[in-house]
PDB file of C-alpha atoms in Angstrom:
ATOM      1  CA  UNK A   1       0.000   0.000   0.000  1.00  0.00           C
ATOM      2  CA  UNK A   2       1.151   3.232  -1.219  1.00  0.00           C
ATOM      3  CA  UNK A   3       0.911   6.661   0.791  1.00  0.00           C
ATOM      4  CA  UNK A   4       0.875   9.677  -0.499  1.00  0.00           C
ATOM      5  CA  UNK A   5       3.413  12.692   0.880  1.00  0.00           C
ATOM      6  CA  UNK A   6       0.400  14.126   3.259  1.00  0.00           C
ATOM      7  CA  UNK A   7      -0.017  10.890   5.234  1.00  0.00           C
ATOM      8  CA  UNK A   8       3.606  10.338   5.363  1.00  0.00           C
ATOM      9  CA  UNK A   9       4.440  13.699   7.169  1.00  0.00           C
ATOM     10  CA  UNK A  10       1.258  13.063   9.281  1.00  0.00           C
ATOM     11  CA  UNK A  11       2.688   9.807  10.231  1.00  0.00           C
ATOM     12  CA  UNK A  12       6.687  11.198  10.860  1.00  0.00           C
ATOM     13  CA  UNK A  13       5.912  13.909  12.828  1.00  0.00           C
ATOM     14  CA  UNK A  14       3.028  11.977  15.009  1.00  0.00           C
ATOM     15  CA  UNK A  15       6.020  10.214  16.174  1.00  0.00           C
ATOM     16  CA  UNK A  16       7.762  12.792  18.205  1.00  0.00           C
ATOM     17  CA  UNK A  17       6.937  13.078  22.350  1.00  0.00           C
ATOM     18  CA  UNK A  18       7.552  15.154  24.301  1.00  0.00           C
ATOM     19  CA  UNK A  19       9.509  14.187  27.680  1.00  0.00           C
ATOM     20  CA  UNK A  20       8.266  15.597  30.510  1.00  0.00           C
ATOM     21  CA  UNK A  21      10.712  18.189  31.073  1.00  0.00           C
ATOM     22  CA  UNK A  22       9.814  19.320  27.653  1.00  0.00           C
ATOM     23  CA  UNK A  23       6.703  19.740  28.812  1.00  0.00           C
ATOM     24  CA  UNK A  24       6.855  21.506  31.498  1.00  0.00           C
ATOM     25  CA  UNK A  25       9.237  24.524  29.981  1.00  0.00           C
ATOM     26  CA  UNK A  26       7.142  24.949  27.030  1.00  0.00           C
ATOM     27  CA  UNK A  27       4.133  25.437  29.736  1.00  0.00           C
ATOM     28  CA  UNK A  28       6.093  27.940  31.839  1.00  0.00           C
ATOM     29  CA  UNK A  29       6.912  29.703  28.749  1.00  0.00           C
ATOM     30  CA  UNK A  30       3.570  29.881  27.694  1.00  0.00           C
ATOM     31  CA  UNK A  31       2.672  30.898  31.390  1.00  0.00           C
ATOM     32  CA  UNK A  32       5.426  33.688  30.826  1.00  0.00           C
ATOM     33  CA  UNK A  33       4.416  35.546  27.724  1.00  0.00           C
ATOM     34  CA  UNK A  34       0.753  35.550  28.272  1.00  0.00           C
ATOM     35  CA  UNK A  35       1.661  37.416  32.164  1.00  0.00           C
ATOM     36  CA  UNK A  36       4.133  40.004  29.766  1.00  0.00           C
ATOM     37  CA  UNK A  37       1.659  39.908  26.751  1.00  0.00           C
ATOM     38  CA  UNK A  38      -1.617  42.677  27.871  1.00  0.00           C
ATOM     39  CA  UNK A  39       1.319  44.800  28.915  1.00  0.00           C
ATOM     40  CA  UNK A  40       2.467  44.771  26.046  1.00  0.00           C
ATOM     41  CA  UNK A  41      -0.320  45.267  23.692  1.00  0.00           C
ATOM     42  CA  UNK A  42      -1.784  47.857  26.168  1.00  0.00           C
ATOM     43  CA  UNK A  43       1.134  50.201  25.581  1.00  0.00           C
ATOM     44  CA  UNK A  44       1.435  49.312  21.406  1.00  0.00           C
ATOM     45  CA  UNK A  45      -2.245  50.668  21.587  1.00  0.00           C
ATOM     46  CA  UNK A  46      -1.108  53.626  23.891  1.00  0.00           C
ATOM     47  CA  UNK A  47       1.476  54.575  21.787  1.00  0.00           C
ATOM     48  CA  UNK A  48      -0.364  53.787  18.398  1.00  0.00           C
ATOM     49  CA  UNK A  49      -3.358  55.641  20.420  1.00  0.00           C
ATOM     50  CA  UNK A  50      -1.593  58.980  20.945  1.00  0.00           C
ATOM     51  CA  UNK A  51      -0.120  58.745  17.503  1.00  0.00           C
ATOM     52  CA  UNK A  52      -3.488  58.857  15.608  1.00  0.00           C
ATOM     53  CA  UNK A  53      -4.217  61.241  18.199  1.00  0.00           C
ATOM     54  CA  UNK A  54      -1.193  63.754  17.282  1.00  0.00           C
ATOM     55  CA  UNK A  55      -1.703  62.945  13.221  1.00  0.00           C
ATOM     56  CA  UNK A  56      -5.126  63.670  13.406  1.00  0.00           C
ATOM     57  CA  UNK A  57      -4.944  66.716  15.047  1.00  0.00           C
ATOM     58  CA  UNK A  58      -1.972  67.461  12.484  1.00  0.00           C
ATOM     59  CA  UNK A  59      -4.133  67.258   9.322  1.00  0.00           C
ATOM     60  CA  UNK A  60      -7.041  69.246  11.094  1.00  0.00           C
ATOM     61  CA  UNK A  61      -4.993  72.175  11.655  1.00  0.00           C
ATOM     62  CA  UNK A  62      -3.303  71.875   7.726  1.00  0.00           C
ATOM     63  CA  UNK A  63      -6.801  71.457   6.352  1.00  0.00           C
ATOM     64  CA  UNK A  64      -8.180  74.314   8.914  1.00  0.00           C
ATOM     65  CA  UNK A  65      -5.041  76.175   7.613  1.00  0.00           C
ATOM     66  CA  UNK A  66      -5.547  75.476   3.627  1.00  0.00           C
ATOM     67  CA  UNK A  67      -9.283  76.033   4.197  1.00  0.00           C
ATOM     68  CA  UNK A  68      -8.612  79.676   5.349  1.00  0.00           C
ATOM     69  CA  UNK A  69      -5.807  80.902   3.030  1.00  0.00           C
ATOM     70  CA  UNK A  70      -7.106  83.546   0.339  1.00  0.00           C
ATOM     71  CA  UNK A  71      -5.367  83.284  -3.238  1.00  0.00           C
ATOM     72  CA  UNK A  72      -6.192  86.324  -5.080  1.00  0.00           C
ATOM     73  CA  UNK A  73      -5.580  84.831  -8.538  1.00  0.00           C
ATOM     74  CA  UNK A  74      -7.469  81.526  -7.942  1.00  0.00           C
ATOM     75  CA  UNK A  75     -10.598  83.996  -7.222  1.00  0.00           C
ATOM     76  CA  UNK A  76     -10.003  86.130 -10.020  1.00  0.00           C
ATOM     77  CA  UNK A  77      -9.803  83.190 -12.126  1.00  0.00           C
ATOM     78  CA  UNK A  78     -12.915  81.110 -10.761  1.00  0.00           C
ATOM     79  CA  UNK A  79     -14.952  84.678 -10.878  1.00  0.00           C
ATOM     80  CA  UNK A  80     -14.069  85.079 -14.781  1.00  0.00           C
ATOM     81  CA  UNK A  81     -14.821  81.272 -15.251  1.00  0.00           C
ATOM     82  CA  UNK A  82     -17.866  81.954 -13.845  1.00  0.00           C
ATOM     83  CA  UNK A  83     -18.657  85.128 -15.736  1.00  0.00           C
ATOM     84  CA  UNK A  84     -17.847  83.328 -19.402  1.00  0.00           C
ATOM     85  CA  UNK A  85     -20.422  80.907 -18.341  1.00  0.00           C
ATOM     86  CA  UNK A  86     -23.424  83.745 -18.395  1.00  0.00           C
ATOM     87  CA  UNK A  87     -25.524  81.679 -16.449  1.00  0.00           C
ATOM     88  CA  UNK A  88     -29.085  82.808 -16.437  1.00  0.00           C
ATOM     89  CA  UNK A  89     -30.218  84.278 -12.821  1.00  0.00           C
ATOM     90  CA  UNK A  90     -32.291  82.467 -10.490  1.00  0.00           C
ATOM     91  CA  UNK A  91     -33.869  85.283  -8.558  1.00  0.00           C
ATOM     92  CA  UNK A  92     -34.183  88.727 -10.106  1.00  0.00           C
ATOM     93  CA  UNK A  93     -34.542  91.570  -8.211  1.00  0.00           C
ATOM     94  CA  UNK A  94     -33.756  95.160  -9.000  1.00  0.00           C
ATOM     95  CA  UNK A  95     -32.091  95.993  -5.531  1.00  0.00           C
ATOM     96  CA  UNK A  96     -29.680  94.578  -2.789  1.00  0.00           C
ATOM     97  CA  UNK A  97     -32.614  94.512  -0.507  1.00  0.00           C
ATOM     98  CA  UNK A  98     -35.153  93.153  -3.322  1.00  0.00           C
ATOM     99  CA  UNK A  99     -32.899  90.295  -3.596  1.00  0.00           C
ATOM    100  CA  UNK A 100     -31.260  89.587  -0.534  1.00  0.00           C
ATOM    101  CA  UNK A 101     -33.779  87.927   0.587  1.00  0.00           C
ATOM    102  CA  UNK A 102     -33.614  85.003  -1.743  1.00  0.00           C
ATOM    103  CA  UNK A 103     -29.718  84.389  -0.815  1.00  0.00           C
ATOM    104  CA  UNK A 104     -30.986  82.919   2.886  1.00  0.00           C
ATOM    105  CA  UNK A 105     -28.673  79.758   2.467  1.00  0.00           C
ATOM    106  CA  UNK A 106     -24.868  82.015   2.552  1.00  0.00           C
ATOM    107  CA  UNK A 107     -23.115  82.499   5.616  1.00  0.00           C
ATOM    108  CA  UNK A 108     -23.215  86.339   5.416  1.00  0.00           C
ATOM    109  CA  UNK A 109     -25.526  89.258   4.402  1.00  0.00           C
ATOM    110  CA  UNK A 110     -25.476  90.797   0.852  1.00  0.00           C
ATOM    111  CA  UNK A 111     -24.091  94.090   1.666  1.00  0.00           C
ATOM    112  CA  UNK A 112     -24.610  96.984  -1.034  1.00  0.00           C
ATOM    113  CA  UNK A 113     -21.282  99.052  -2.182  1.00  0.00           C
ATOM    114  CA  UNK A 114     -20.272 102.335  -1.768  1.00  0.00           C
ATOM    115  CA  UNK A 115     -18.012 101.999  -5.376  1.00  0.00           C
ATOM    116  CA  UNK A 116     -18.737 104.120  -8.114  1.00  0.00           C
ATOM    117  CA  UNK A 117     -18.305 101.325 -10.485  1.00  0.00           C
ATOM    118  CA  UNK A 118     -21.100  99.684  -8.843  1.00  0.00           C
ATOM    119  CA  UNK A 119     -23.318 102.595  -9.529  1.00  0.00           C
ATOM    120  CA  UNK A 120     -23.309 102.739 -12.817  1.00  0.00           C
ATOM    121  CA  UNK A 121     -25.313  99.352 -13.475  1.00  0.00           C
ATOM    122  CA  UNK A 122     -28.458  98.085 -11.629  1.00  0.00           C
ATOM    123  CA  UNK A 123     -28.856  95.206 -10.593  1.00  0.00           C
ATOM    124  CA  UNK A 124     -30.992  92.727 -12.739  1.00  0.00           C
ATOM    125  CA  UNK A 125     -31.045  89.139 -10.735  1.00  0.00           C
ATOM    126  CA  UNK A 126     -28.836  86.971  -9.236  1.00  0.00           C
ATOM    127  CA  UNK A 127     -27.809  83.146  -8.449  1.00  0.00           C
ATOM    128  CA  UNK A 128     -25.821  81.049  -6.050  1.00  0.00           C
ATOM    129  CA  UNK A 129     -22.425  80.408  -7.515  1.00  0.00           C
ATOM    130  CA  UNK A 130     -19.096  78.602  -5.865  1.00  0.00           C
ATOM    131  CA  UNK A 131     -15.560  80.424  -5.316  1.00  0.00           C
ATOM    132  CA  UNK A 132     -13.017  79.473  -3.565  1.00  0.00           C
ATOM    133  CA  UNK A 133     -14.870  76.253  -2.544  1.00  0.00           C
ATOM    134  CA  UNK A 134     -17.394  79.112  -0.408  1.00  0.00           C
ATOM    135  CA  UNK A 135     -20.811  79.364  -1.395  1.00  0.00           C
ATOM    136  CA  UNK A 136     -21.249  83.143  -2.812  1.00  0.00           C
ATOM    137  CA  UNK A 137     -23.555  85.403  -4.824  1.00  0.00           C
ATOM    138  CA  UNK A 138     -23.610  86.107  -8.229  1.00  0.00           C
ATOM    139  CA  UNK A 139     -25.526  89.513  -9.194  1.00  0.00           C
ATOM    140  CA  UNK A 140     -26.008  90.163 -12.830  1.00  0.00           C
ATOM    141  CA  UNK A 141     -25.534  93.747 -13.702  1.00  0.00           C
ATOM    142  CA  UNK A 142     -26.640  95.797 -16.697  1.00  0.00           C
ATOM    143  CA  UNK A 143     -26.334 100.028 -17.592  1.00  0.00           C
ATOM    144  CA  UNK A 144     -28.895 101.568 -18.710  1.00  0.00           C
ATOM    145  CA  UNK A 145     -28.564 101.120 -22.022  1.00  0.00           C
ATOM    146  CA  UNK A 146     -28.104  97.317 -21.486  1.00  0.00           C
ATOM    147  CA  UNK A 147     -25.313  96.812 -23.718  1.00  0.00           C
ATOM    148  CA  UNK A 148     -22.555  96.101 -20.978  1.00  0.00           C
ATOM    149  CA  UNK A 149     -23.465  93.459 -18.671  1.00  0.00           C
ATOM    150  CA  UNK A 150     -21.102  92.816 -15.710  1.00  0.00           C
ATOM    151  CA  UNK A 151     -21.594  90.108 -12.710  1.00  0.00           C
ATOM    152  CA  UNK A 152     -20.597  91.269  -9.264  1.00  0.00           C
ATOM    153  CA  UNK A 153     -19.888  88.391  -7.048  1.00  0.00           C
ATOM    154  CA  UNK A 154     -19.860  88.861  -2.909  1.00  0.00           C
ATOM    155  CA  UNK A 155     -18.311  85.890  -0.901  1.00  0.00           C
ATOM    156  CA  UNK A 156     -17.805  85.486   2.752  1.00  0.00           C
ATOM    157  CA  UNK A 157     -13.729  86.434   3.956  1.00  0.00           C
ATOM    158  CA  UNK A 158     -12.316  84.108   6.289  1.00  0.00           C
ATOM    159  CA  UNK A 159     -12.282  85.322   9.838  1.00  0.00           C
ATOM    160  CA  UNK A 160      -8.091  85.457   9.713  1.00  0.00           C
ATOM    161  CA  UNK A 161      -7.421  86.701   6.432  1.00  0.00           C
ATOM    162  CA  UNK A 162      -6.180  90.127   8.404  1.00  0.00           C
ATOM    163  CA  UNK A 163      -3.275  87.498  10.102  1.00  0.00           C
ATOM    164  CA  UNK A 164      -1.919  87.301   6.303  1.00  0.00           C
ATOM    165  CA  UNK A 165       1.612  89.426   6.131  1.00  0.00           C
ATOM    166  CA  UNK A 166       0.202  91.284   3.163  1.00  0.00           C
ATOM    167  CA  UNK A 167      -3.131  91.891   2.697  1.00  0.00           C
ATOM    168  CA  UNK A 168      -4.192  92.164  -1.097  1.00  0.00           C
ATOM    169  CA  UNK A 169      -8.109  93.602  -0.435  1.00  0.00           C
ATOM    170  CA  UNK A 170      -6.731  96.657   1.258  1.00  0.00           C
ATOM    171  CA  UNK A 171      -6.553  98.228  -2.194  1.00  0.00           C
ATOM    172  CA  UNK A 172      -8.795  97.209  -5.684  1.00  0.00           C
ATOM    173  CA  UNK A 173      -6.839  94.707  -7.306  1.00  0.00           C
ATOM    174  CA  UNK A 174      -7.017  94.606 -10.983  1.00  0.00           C
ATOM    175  CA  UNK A 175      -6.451  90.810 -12.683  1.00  0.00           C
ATOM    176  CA  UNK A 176      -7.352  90.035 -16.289  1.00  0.00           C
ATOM    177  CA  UNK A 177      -8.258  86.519 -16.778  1.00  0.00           C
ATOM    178  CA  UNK A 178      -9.459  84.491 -20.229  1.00  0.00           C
ATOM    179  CA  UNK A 179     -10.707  87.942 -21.556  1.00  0.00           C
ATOM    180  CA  UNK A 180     -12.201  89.078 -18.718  1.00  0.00           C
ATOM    181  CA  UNK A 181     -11.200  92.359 -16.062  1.00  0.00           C
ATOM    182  CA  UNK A 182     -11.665  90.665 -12.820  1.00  0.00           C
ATOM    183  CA  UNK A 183     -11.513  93.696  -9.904  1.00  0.00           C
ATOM    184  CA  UNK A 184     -11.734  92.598  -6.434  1.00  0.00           C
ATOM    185  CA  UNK A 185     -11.944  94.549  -3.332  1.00  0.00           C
ATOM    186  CA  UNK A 186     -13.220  94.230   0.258  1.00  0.00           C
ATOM    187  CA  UNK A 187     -15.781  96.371   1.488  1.00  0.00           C
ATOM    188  CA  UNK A 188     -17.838  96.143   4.628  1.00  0.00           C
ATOM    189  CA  UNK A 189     -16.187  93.009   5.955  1.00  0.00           C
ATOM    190  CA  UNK A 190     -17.462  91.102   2.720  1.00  0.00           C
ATOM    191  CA  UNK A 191     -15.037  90.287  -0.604  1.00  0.00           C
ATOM    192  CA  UNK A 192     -16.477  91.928  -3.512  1.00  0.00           C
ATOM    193  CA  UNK A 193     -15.655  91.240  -7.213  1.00  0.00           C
ATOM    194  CA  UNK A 194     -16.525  92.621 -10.581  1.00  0.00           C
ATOM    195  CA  UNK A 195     -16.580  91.251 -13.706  1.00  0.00           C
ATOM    196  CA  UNK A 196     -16.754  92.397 -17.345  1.00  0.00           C
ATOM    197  CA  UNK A 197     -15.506  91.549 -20.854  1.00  0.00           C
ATOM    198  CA  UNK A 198     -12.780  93.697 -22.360  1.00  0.00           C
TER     199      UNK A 198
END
């Protein structure tokens, strides 16, 4: 009768014993590291604990961090992006306090401006628009004549942009981006921004 390699391993190692000696240091070894063992583990999971705990609270602050810086060009860009779309308005209103209303869902108030760029367009409608991964307000502007058509965008500023070594609202800043003049400015604790084709 033939056996295949399986049995015959079986079979070869089934004949080894154990004296007792044997047997009695492999049980006080096992006795041994299961008295050490909880230890252990319990201060690999301290350690690995306050680890997660110190990298986690590392990424919060660099996303917190990220989340509050203000690039200048990035919203110029995203604002003409947004203006080449000519989106239709959502809510049309003639007036910052006509239309306010209708912009419930941002984190700050519509606020009306003091510029005299501003003033020489009304104010047809307006829509909900993203910059700067904020949700902001897109008002569609017209002159009288309503041949030139601008979009003034308002967007909440983050509560440390002041902390920045040079801040680039204190003055209008003038970008040109894909065809458009992009002017941004801060006014009344809100970022403002103007758009039209040149």
């Amino acid at each position: 009768m033939t056996t295949n390699l399986e049995e015959s391993t079986d079979k070869y190692f089934k004949s080894f014993n154990l004296t007792t000696s044997q047997m009695s240091e492999l049980k006080a070894l096992e006795e041994s590291y299961t008295m050490t063992k909880p230890f252990f583990n319990n201060k690999i999971r301290w350690v690995w604990s306050l680890s997660a705990i110190v990298a986690g609270l590392f990424i919060v602050f660099v996303t917190l961090q990220e989340k509050e810086e203000i690039s200048p060009d990035v919203i110029a860009n995203e604002i003409a992006y947004n203006h080449n779309k000519t989106l239709s308005v959502e809510f049309k209103g003639n007036s910052i306090n006509e239309i306010k209303p209708h912009f419930s869902k941002l984190d700050f108030n519509l606020v009306p401006s003091d510029r005299n760029r501003i003033s020489n367009f009304h104010i047809v409608g307006g829509r909900y628009i993203s910059i700067n991964k904020r949700l902001a307000a897109q008002l569609q502007l017209k002159k009288q004549d309503n041949k030139d058509i601008a979009t003034w965008y308002q967007l909440p500023l983050p509560v440390n942009h002041r902390l920045l070594a040079v801040d680039p609202f204190k003055k209008d800043l003038e970008v040109y981006s894909n065809g458009v003049k992009v002017i941004i400015w801060e006014e009344k604790g809100v970022l403002h921004g103007l758009a039209r084709k040149q």
